């Protein structure tokens, strides 16, 4: 598990660098220079775009990991990269029409408590578009066993960009319109960097290989069924993490959404190591499944699980064991 361990450690280090930037942003910039309503606006725009992306990608992120081993060879990806661009674009177009059609009822739902979100309702579309392709290009890099640079873009570059947007708005260099446009441009640049890095890795093509698809109809059918299942599962996996901020925004206002954003940031830090291990393990696991190598599949799952168990145990131990020994009555044992 050398490659997985090495990439996981690097990915985790990069993620914690991003956490450091996010910590500074959240606890030293947002709470000092921005109102709770302004923090809440940024949070609900990003959450709305995240929900949009989860539905619009039509399961492409998981499909890339699952089916890339069937397309790749030493010289070409048989147009696989092209399909990873086309399928999400179809999904984005479909859900953009639905989002536009729902502008009136959603505007009425958010209008009373959060009129500021209604003012920037349509900015969710470009923000979601750039976030969508940032994620798609990152996943394509992941299956090529290169997670560090895309992870650095997502965890460090994007957060530094967000910090810059907050500071520019806080010191009145840009208006609220400029701040929201800056959010969109931040993710646009991140997507562009991921795309350039992906091309630097080689073995990708923008031209669909129709002949390869005609020669493998069963593969096309499996991809369609798998993607259809993922679309259904996305309704729960994507809705669950984002619904809270939507209900808070609609029922209580953006001020409470801002408070909620700061509180949940702390909880997210616990899952950081697992994300790195899972991200780099999935491509090798998909290859083992494709090769029907049950022994290697079991080994990868066991090793990844053991690593996560050690990390989780260390996190739990660090959380519940005090750094200073408490005062105990004589002859009273203590565990930590």
PDB file of N, CA and C in Angstrom, residues 142-223:
ATOM      1  N   UNK A 142      -7.416  11.960  -9.700  1.00  0.00           N
ATOM      2  CA  UNK A 142      -7.366  10.943  -8.656  1.00  0.00           C
ATOM      3  C   UNK A 142      -7.211   9.538  -9.239  1.00  0.00           C
ATOM      4  N   UNK A 143      -7.946   9.238 -10.320  1.00  0.00           N
ATOM      5  CA  UNK A 143      -7.864   7.893 -10.891  1.00  0.00           C
ATOM      6  C   UNK A 143      -6.519   7.661 -11.578  1.00  0.00           C
ATOM      7  N   UNK A 144      -5.801   8.744 -11.875  1.00  0.00           N
ATOM      8  CA  UNK A 144      -4.438   8.615 -12.383  1.00  0.00           C
ATOM      9  C   UNK A 144      -3.429   8.561 -11.248  1.00  0.00           C
ATOM     10  N   UNK A 145      -3.943   8.434 -10.009  1.00  0.00           N
ATOM     11  CA  UNK A 145      -3.122   8.278  -8.799  1.00  0.00           C
ATOM     12  C   UNK A 145      -2.310   9.529  -8.492  1.00  0.00           C
ATOM     13  N   UNK A 146      -2.890  10.691  -8.752  1.00  0.00           N
ATOM     14  CA  UNK A 146      -2.266  11.968  -8.415  1.00  0.00           C
ATOM     15  C   UNK A 146      -3.313  12.821  -7.693  1.00  0.00           C
ATOM     16  N   UNK A 147      -3.303  12.797  -6.363  1.00  0.00           N
ATOM     17  CA  UNK A 147      -4.325  13.520  -5.606  1.00  0.00           C
ATOM     18  C   UNK A 147      -3.793  14.789  -4.952  1.00  0.00           C
ATOM     19  N   UNK A 148      -2.481  14.952  -4.883  1.00  0.00           N
ATOM     20  CA  UNK A 148      -1.923  16.016  -4.052  1.00  0.00           C
ATOM     21  C   UNK A 148      -2.206  17.398  -4.638  1.00  0.00           C
ATOM     22  N   UNK A 149      -1.898  17.602  -5.923  1.00  0.00           N
ATOM     23  CA  UNK A 149      -2.088  18.926  -6.526  1.00  0.00           C
ATOM     24  C   UNK A 149      -3.563  19.321  -6.557  1.00  0.00           C
ATOM     25  N   UNK A 150      -4.483  18.460  -7.046  1.00  0.00           N
ATOM     26  CA  UNK A 150      -5.903  18.839  -6.993  1.00  0.00           C
ATOM     27  C   UNK A 150      -6.401  19.068  -5.570  1.00  0.00           C
ATOM     28  N   UNK A 151      -5.892  18.265  -4.618  1.00  0.00           N
ATOM     29  CA  UNK A 151      -6.274  18.479  -3.225  1.00  0.00           C
ATOM     30  C   UNK A 151      -5.766  19.825  -2.730  1.00  0.00           C
ATOM     31  N   UNK A 152      -4.546  20.200  -3.126  1.00  0.00           N
ATOM     32  CA  UNK A 152      -3.997  21.500  -2.738  1.00  0.00           C
ATOM     33  C   UNK A 152      -4.824  22.636  -3.333  1.00  0.00           C
ATOM     34  N   UNK A 153      -5.292  22.442  -4.564  1.00  0.00           N
ATOM     35  CA  UNK A 153      -6.135  23.462  -5.201  1.00  0.00           C
ATOM     36  C   UNK A 153      -7.424  23.633  -4.408  1.00  0.00           C
ATOM     37  N   UNK A 154      -8.058  22.510  -4.056  1.00  0.00           N
ATOM     38  CA  UNK A 154      -9.355  22.582  -3.363  1.00  0.00           C
ATOM     39  C   UNK A 154      -9.224  23.060  -1.925  1.00  0.00           C
ATOM     40  N   UNK A 155      -8.238  22.534  -1.213  1.00  0.00           N
ATOM     41  CA  UNK A 155      -8.152  22.812   0.214  1.00  0.00           C
ATOM     42  C   UNK A 155      -7.368  24.080   0.543  1.00  0.00           C
ATOM     43  N   UNK A 156      -6.384  24.423  -0.281  1.00  0.00           N
ATOM     44  CA  UNK A 156      -5.533  25.576   0.032  1.00  0.00           C
ATOM     45  C   UNK A 156      -5.834  26.752  -0.882  1.00  0.00           C
ATOM     46  N   UNK A 157      -5.711  26.532  -2.215  1.00  0.00           N
ATOM     47  CA  UNK A 157      -5.900  27.649  -3.150  1.00  0.00           C
ATOM     48  C   UNK A 157      -7.292  28.257  -3.030  1.00  0.00           C
ATOM     49  N   UNK A 158      -8.323  27.404  -3.027  1.00  0.00           N
ATOM     50  CA  UNK A 158      -9.698  27.915  -2.960  1.00  0.00           C
ATOM     51  C   UNK A 158      -9.923  28.685  -1.659  1.00  0.00           C
ATOM     52  N   UNK A 159      -9.378  28.184  -0.554  1.00  0.00           N
ATOM     53  CA  UNK A 159      -9.586  28.863   0.727  1.00  0.00           C
ATOM     54  C   UNK A 159      -8.798  30.162   0.808  1.00  0.00           C
ATOM     55  N   UNK A 160      -7.631  30.198   0.221  1.00  0.00           N
ATOM     56  CA  UNK A 160      -6.899  31.471   0.159  1.00  0.00           C
ATOM     57  C   UNK A 160      -7.674  32.461  -0.702  1.00  0.00           C
ATOM     58  N   UNK A 161      -8.240  31.971  -1.800  1.00  0.00           N
ATOM     59  CA  UNK A 161      -9.067  32.842  -2.638  1.00  0.00           C
ATOM     60  C   UNK A 161     -10.281  33.362  -1.901  1.00  0.00           C
ATOM     61  N   UNK A 162     -10.933  32.483  -1.117  1.00  0.00           N
ATOM     62  CA  UNK A 162     -12.072  32.928  -0.316  1.00  0.00           C
ATOM     63  C   UNK A 162     -11.643  33.966   0.714  1.00  0.00           C
ATOM     64  N   UNK A 163     -10.493  33.726   1.334  1.00  0.00           N
ATOM     65  CA  UNK A 163      -9.967  34.688   2.306  1.00  0.00           C
ATOM     66  C   UNK A 163      -9.735  36.040   1.654  1.00  0.00           C
ATOM     67  N   UNK A 164      -9.175  36.025   0.431  1.00  0.00           N
ATOM     68  CA  UNK A 164      -8.941  37.279  -0.292  1.00  0.00           C
ATOM     69  C   UNK A 164     -10.266  37.991  -0.590  1.00  0.00           C
ATOM     70  N   UNK A 165     -11.278  37.216  -0.982  1.00  0.00           N
ATOM     71  CA  UNK A 165     -12.597  37.822  -1.261  1.00  0.00           C
ATOM     72  C   UNK A 165     -13.179  38.460  -0.008  1.00  0.00           C
ATOM     73  N   UNK A 166     -13.078  37.762   1.115  1.00  0.00           N
ATOM     74  CA  UNK A 166     -13.601  38.302   2.374  1.00  0.00           C
ATOM     75  C   UNK A 166     -12.879  39.588   2.766  1.00  0.00           C
ATOM     76  N   UNK A 167     -11.555  39.595   2.626  1.00  0.00           N
ATOM     77  CA  UNK A 167     -10.780  40.774   3.023  1.00  0.00           C
ATOM     78  C   UNK A 167     -11.070  41.953   2.093  1.00  0.00           C
ATOM     79  N   UNK A 168     -11.174  41.682   0.795  1.00  0.00           N
ATOM     80  CA  UNK A 168     -11.472  42.763  -0.148  1.00  0.00           C
ATOM     81  C   UNK A 168     -12.830  43.386   0.156  1.00  0.00           C
ATOM     82  N   UNK A 169     -13.785  42.536   0.517  1.00  0.00           N
ATOM     83  CA  UNK A 169     -15.102  43.073   0.863  1.00  0.00           C
ATOM     84  C   UNK A 169     -15.076  43.767   2.219  1.00  0.00           C
ATOM     85  N   UNK A 170     -14.358  43.182   3.171  1.00  0.00           N
ATOM     86  CA  UNK A 170     -14.313  43.760   4.516  1.00  0.00           C
ATOM     87  C   UNK A 170     -13.723  45.157   4.511  1.00  0.00           C
ATOM     88  N   UNK A 171     -12.706  45.376   3.669  1.00  0.00           N
ATOM     89  CA  UNK A 171     -12.056  46.694   3.604  1.00  0.00           C
ATOM     90  C   UNK A 171     -12.621  47.567   2.490  1.00  0.00           C
ATOM     91  N   UNK A 172     -13.807  47.161   1.989  1.00  0.00           N
ATOM     92  CA  UNK A 172     -14.588  47.959   1.038  1.00  0.00           C
ATOM     93  C   UNK A 172     -13.843  48.210  -0.269  1.00  0.00           C
ATOM     94  N   UNK A 173     -12.973  47.288  -0.651  1.00  0.00           N
ATOM     95  CA  UNK A 173     -12.328  47.380  -1.969  1.00  0.00           C
ATOM     96  C   UNK A 173     -13.314  46.979  -3.055  1.00  0.00           C
ATOM     97  N   UNK A 174     -14.168  46.002  -2.729  1.00  0.00           N
ATOM     98  CA  UNK A 174     -15.219  45.584  -3.657  1.00  0.00           C
ATOM     99  C   UNK A 174     -16.561  45.669  -2.944  1.00  0.00           C
ATOM    100  N   UNK A 175     -17.608  45.788  -3.738  1.00  0.00           N
ATOM    101  CA  UNK A 175     -18.963  45.808  -3.188  1.00  0.00           C
ATOM    102  C   UNK A 175     -19.451  44.382  -2.973  1.00  0.00           C
ATOM    103  N   UNK A 176     -20.690  44.247  -2.512  1.00  0.00           N
ATOM    104  CA  UNK A 176     -21.264  42.919  -2.351  1.00  0.00           C
ATOM    105  C   UNK A 176     -21.342  42.196  -3.693  1.00  0.00           C
ATOM    106  N   UNK A 177     -21.680  42.923  -4.771  1.00  0.00           N
ATOM    107  CA  UNK A 177     -21.683  42.316  -6.105  1.00  0.00           C
ATOM    108  C   UNK A 177     -20.293  41.800  -6.462  1.00  0.00           C
ATOM    109  N   UNK A 178     -19.284  42.608  -6.202  1.00  0.00           N
ATOM    110  CA  UNK A 178     -17.915  42.197  -6.484  1.00  0.00           C
ATOM    111  C   UNK A 178     -17.495  41.001  -5.653  1.00  0.00           C
ATOM    112  N   UNK A 179     -17.972  40.940  -4.424  1.00  0.00           N
ATOM    113  CA  UNK A 179     -17.655  39.816  -3.544  1.00  0.00           C
ATOM    114  C   UNK A 179     -18.222  38.519  -4.106  1.00  0.00           C
ATOM    115  N   UNK A 180     -19.478  38.543  -4.531  1.00  0.00           N
ATOM    116  CA  UNK A 180     -20.110  37.335  -5.069  1.00  0.00           C
ATOM    117  C   UNK A 180     -19.457  36.933  -6.394  1.00  0.00           C
ATOM    118  N   UNK A 181     -19.139  37.911  -7.235  1.00  0.00           N
ATOM    119  CA  UNK A 181     -18.432  37.609  -8.484  1.00  0.00           C
ATOM    120  C   UNK A 181     -17.055  37.012  -8.181  1.00  0.00           C
ATOM    121  N   UNK A 182     -16.415  37.526  -7.138  1.00  0.00           N
ATOM    122  CA  UNK A 182     -15.120  36.983  -6.735  1.00  0.00           C
ATOM    123  C   UNK A 182     -15.216  35.525  -6.323  1.00  0.00           C
ATOM    124  N   UNK A 183     -16.312  35.156  -5.626  1.00  0.00           N
ATOM    125  CA  UNK A 183     -16.521  33.750  -5.270  1.00  0.00           C
ATOM    126  C   UNK A 183     -16.553  32.877  -6.524  1.00  0.00           C
ATOM    127  N   UNK A 184     -17.272  33.339  -7.534  1.00  0.00           N
ATOM    128  CA  UNK A 184     -17.379  32.571  -8.773  1.00  0.00           C
ATOM    129  C   UNK A 184     -16.024  32.461  -9.475  1.00  0.00           C
ATOM    130  N   UNK A 185     -15.305  33.575  -9.557  1.00  0.00           N
ATOM    131  CA  UNK A 185     -14.003  33.565 -10.224  1.00  0.00           C
ATOM    132  C   UNK A 185     -13.001  32.687  -9.487  1.00  0.00           C
ATOM    133  N   UNK A 186     -13.111  32.640  -8.185  1.00  0.00           N
ATOM    134  CA  UNK A 186     -12.221  31.803  -7.393  1.00  0.00           C
ATOM    135  C   UNK A 186     -12.330  30.341  -7.813  1.00  0.00           C
ATOM    136  N   UNK A 187     -13.550  29.846  -7.956  1.00  0.00           N
ATOM    137  CA  UNK A 187     -13.746  28.454  -8.372  1.00  0.00           C
ATOM    138  C   UNK A 187     -13.448  28.257  -9.859  1.00  0.00           C
ATOM    139  N   UNK A 188     -13.639  29.304 -10.659  1.00  0.00           N
ATOM    140  CA  UNK A 188     -13.294  29.203 -12.081  1.00  0.00           C
ATOM    141  C   UNK A 188     -11.791  29.002 -12.261  1.00  0.00           C
ATOM    142  N   UNK A 189     -10.997  29.770 -11.527  1.00  0.00           N
ATOM    143  CA  UNK A 189      -9.538  29.628 -11.607  1.00  0.00           C
ATOM    144  C   UNK A 189      -9.105  28.265 -11.088  1.00  0.00           C
ATOM    145  N   UNK A 190      -9.744  27.793 -10.020  1.00  0.00           N
ATOM    146  CA  UNK A 190      -9.412  26.471  -9.475  1.00  0.00           C
ATOM    147  C   UNK A 190      -9.682  25.377 -10.509  1.00  0.00           C
ATOM    148  N   UNK A 191     -10.824  25.466 -11.204  1.00  0.00           N
ATOM    149  CA  UNK A 191     -11.141  24.477 -12.238  1.00  0.00           C
ATOM    150  C   UNK A 191     -10.123  24.524 -13.369  1.00  0.00           C
ATOM    151  N   UNK A 192      -9.703  25.726 -13.747  1.00  0.00           N
ATOM    152  CA  UNK A 192      -8.721  25.876 -14.825  1.00  0.00           C
ATOM    153  C   UNK A 192      -7.375  25.267 -14.429  1.00  0.00           C
ATOM    154  N   UNK A 193      -6.955  25.488 -13.196  1.00  0.00           N
ATOM    155  CA  UNK A 193      -5.690  24.909 -12.723  1.00  0.00           C
ATOM    156  C   UNK A 193      -5.763  23.382 -12.752  1.00  0.00           C
ATOM    157  N   UNK A 194      -6.882  22.822 -12.296  1.00  0.00           N
ATOM    158  CA  UNK A 194      -7.040  21.365 -12.328  1.00  0.00           C
ATOM    159  C   UNK A 194      -7.007  20.823 -13.755  1.00  0.00           C
ATOM    160  N   UNK A 195      -7.610  21.550 -14.681  1.00  0.00           N
ATOM    161  CA  UNK A 195      -7.619  21.120 -16.075  1.00  0.00           C
ATOM    162  C   UNK A 195      -6.209  21.125 -16.658  1.00  0.00           C
ATOM    163  N   UNK A 196      -5.459  22.192 -16.406  1.00  0.00           N
ATOM    164  CA  UNK A 196      -4.082  22.277 -16.913  1.00  0.00           C
ATOM    165  C   UNK A 196      -3.228  21.159 -16.325  1.00  0.00           C
ATOM    166  N   UNK A 197      -3.394  20.911 -15.030  1.00  0.00           N
ATOM    167  CA  UNK A 197      -2.618  19.840 -14.400  1.00  0.00           C
ATOM    168  C   UNK A 197      -2.999  18.480 -14.973  1.00  0.00           C
ATOM    169  N   UNK A 198      -4.285  18.280 -15.230  1.00  0.00           N
ATOM    170  CA  UNK A 198      -4.739  17.010 -15.775  1.00  0.00           C
ATOM    171  C   UNK A 198      -4.123  16.748 -17.148  1.00  0.00           C
ATOM    172  N   UNK A 199      -4.083  17.769 -18.001  1.00  0.00           N
ATOM    173  CA  UNK A 199      -3.466  17.615 -19.316  1.00  0.00           C
ATOM    174  C   UNK A 199      -1.969  17.348 -19.194  1.00  0.00           C
ATOM    175  N   UNK A 200      -1.336  17.890 -18.167  1.00  0.00           N
ATOM    176  CA  UNK A 200       0.097  17.654 -17.980  1.00  0.00           C
ATOM    177  C   UNK A 200       0.390  16.193 -17.636  1.00  0.00           C
ATOM    178  N   UNK A 201      -0.604  15.457 -17.131  1.00  0.00           N
ATOM    179  CA  UNK A 201      -0.409  14.054 -16.799  1.00  0.00           C
ATOM    180  C   UNK A 201      -0.473  13.152 -18.018  1.00  0.00           C
ATOM    181  N   UNK A 202      -1.087  13.637 -19.108  1.00  0.00           N
ATOM    182  CA  UNK A 202      -1.172  12.867 -20.334  1.00  0.00           C
ATOM    183  C   UNK A 202      -2.238  11.790 -20.290  1.00  0.00           C
ATOM    184  N   UNK A 203      -2.322  10.999 -21.392  1.00  0.00           N
ATOM    185  CA  UNK A 203      -3.226   9.856 -21.512  1.00  0.00           C
ATOM    186  C   UNK A 203      -4.699  10.253 -21.440  1.00  0.00           C
ATOM    187  N   UNK A 204      -5.030  11.462 -21.863  1.00  0.00           N
ATOM    188  CA  UNK A 204      -6.434  11.849 -21.915  1.00  0.00           C
ATOM    189  C   UNK A 204      -6.734  12.424 -23.296  1.00  0.00           C
ATOM    190  N   UNK A 205      -7.982  12.341 -23.680  1.00  0.00           N
ATOM    191  CA  UNK A 205      -8.381  12.798 -25.005  1.00  0.00           C
ATOM    192  C   UNK A 205      -9.734  13.498 -24.918  1.00  0.00           C
ATOM    193  N   UNK A 206      -9.892  14.546 -25.715  1.00  0.00           N
ATOM    194  CA  UNK A 206     -11.154  15.267 -25.774  1.00  0.00           C
ATOM    195  C   UNK A 206     -12.076  14.728 -26.864  1.00  0.00           C
ATOM    196  N   UNK A 207     -11.638  13.703 -27.573  1.00  0.00           N
ATOM    197  CA  UNK A 207     -12.420  13.152 -28.673  1.00  0.00           C
ATOM    198  C   UNK A 207     -13.075  11.837 -28.235  1.00  0.00           C
ATOM    199  N   UNK A 208     -14.404  11.749 -28.256  1.00  0.00           N
ATOM    200  CA  UNK A 208     -15.064  10.488 -27.895  1.00  0.00           C
ATOM    201  C   UNK A 208     -14.691   9.368 -28.862  1.00  0.00           C
ATOM    202  N   UNK A 209     -14.479   8.185 -28.343  1.00  0.00           N
ATOM    203  CA  UNK A 209     -14.140   7.017 -29.157  1.00  0.00           C
ATOM    204  C   UNK A 209     -15.407   6.191 -29.373  1.00  0.00           C
ATOM    205  N   UNK A 210     -16.132   6.523 -30.458  1.00  0.00           N
ATOM    206  CA  UNK A 210     -17.400   5.854 -30.724  1.00  0.00           C
ATOM    207  C   UNK A 210     -17.211   4.381 -31.050  1.00  0.00           C
ATOM    208  N   UNK A 211     -16.115   4.054 -31.718  1.00  0.00           N
ATOM    209  CA  UNK A 211     -15.874   2.665 -32.082  1.00  0.00           C
ATOM    210  C   UNK A 211     -15.704   1.793 -30.841  1.00  0.00           C
ATOM    211  N   UNK A 212     -14.991   2.324 -29.844  1.00  0.00           N
ATOM    212  CA  UNK A 212     -14.794   1.577 -28.602  1.00  0.00           C
ATOM    213  C   UNK A 212     -16.137   1.297 -27.930  1.00  0.00           C
ATOM    214  N   UNK A 213     -17.049   2.274 -27.956  1.00  0.00           N
ATOM    215  CA  UNK A 213     -18.372   2.083 -27.358  1.00  0.00           C
ATOM    216  C   UNK A 213     -19.188   1.060 -28.124  1.00  0.00           C
ATOM    217  N   UNK A 214     -19.105   1.094 -29.469  1.00  0.00           N
ATOM    218  CA  UNK A 214     -19.848   0.112 -30.277  1.00  0.00           C
ATOM    219  C   UNK A 214     -19.337  -1.303 -30.042  1.00  0.00           C
ATOM    220  N   UNK A 215     -18.061  -1.420 -29.753  1.00  0.00           N
ATOM    221  CA  UNK A 215     -17.473  -2.740 -29.519  1.00  0.00           C
ATOM    222  C   UNK A 215     -17.744  -3.258 -28.107  1.00  0.00           C
ATOM    223  N   UNK A 216     -18.216  -2.378 -27.215  1.00  0.00           N
ATOM    224  CA  UNK A 216     -18.437  -2.757 -25.820  1.00  0.00           C
ATOM    225  C   UNK A 216     -19.837  -2.309 -25.354  1.00  0.00           C
ATOM    226  N   UNK A 217     -20.894  -2.845 -25.956  1.00  0.00           N
ATOM    227  CA  UNK A 217     -22.254  -2.410 -25.576  1.00  0.00           C
ATOM    228  C   UNK A 217     -22.605  -2.751 -24.126  1.00  0.00           C
ATOM    229  N   UNK A 218     -22.080  -3.862 -23.622  1.00  0.00           N
ATOM    230  CA  UNK A 218     -22.365  -4.234 -22.243  1.00  0.00           C
ATOM    231  C   UNK A 218     -21.773  -3.228 -21.266  1.00  0.00           C
ATOM    232  N   UNK A 219     -20.609  -2.690 -21.605  1.00  0.00           N
ATOM    233  CA  UNK A 219     -19.969  -1.671 -20.762  1.00  0.00           C
ATOM    234  C   UNK A 219     -20.821  -0.404 -20.730  1.00  0.00           C
ATOM    235  N   UNK A 220     -21.361  -0.020 -21.877  1.00  0.00           N
ATOM    236  CA  UNK A 220     -22.228   1.170 -21.952  1.00  0.00           C
ATOM    237  C   UNK A 220     -23.478   0.961 -21.103  1.00  0.00           C
ATOM    238  N   UNK A 221     -24.044  -0.235 -21.202  1.00  0.00           N
ATOM    239  CA  UNK A 221     -25.251  -0.531 -20.426  1.00  0.00           C
ATOM    240  C   UNK A 221     -24.952  -0.495 -18.930  1.00  0.00           C
ATOM    241  N   UNK A 222     -23.824  -1.075 -18.526  1.00  0.00           N
ATOM    242  CA  UNK A 222     -23.454  -1.076 -17.113  1.00  0.00           C
ATOM    243  C   UNK A 222     -23.236   0.340 -16.601  1.00  0.00           C
ATOM    244  N   UNK A 223     -22.596   1.163 -17.436  1.00  0.00           N
ATOM    245  CA  UNK A 223     -22.358   2.555 -17.047  1.00  0.00           C
ATOM    246  C   UNK A 223     -23.682   3.292 -16.848  1.00  0.00           C
TER     247      UNK A 223
END
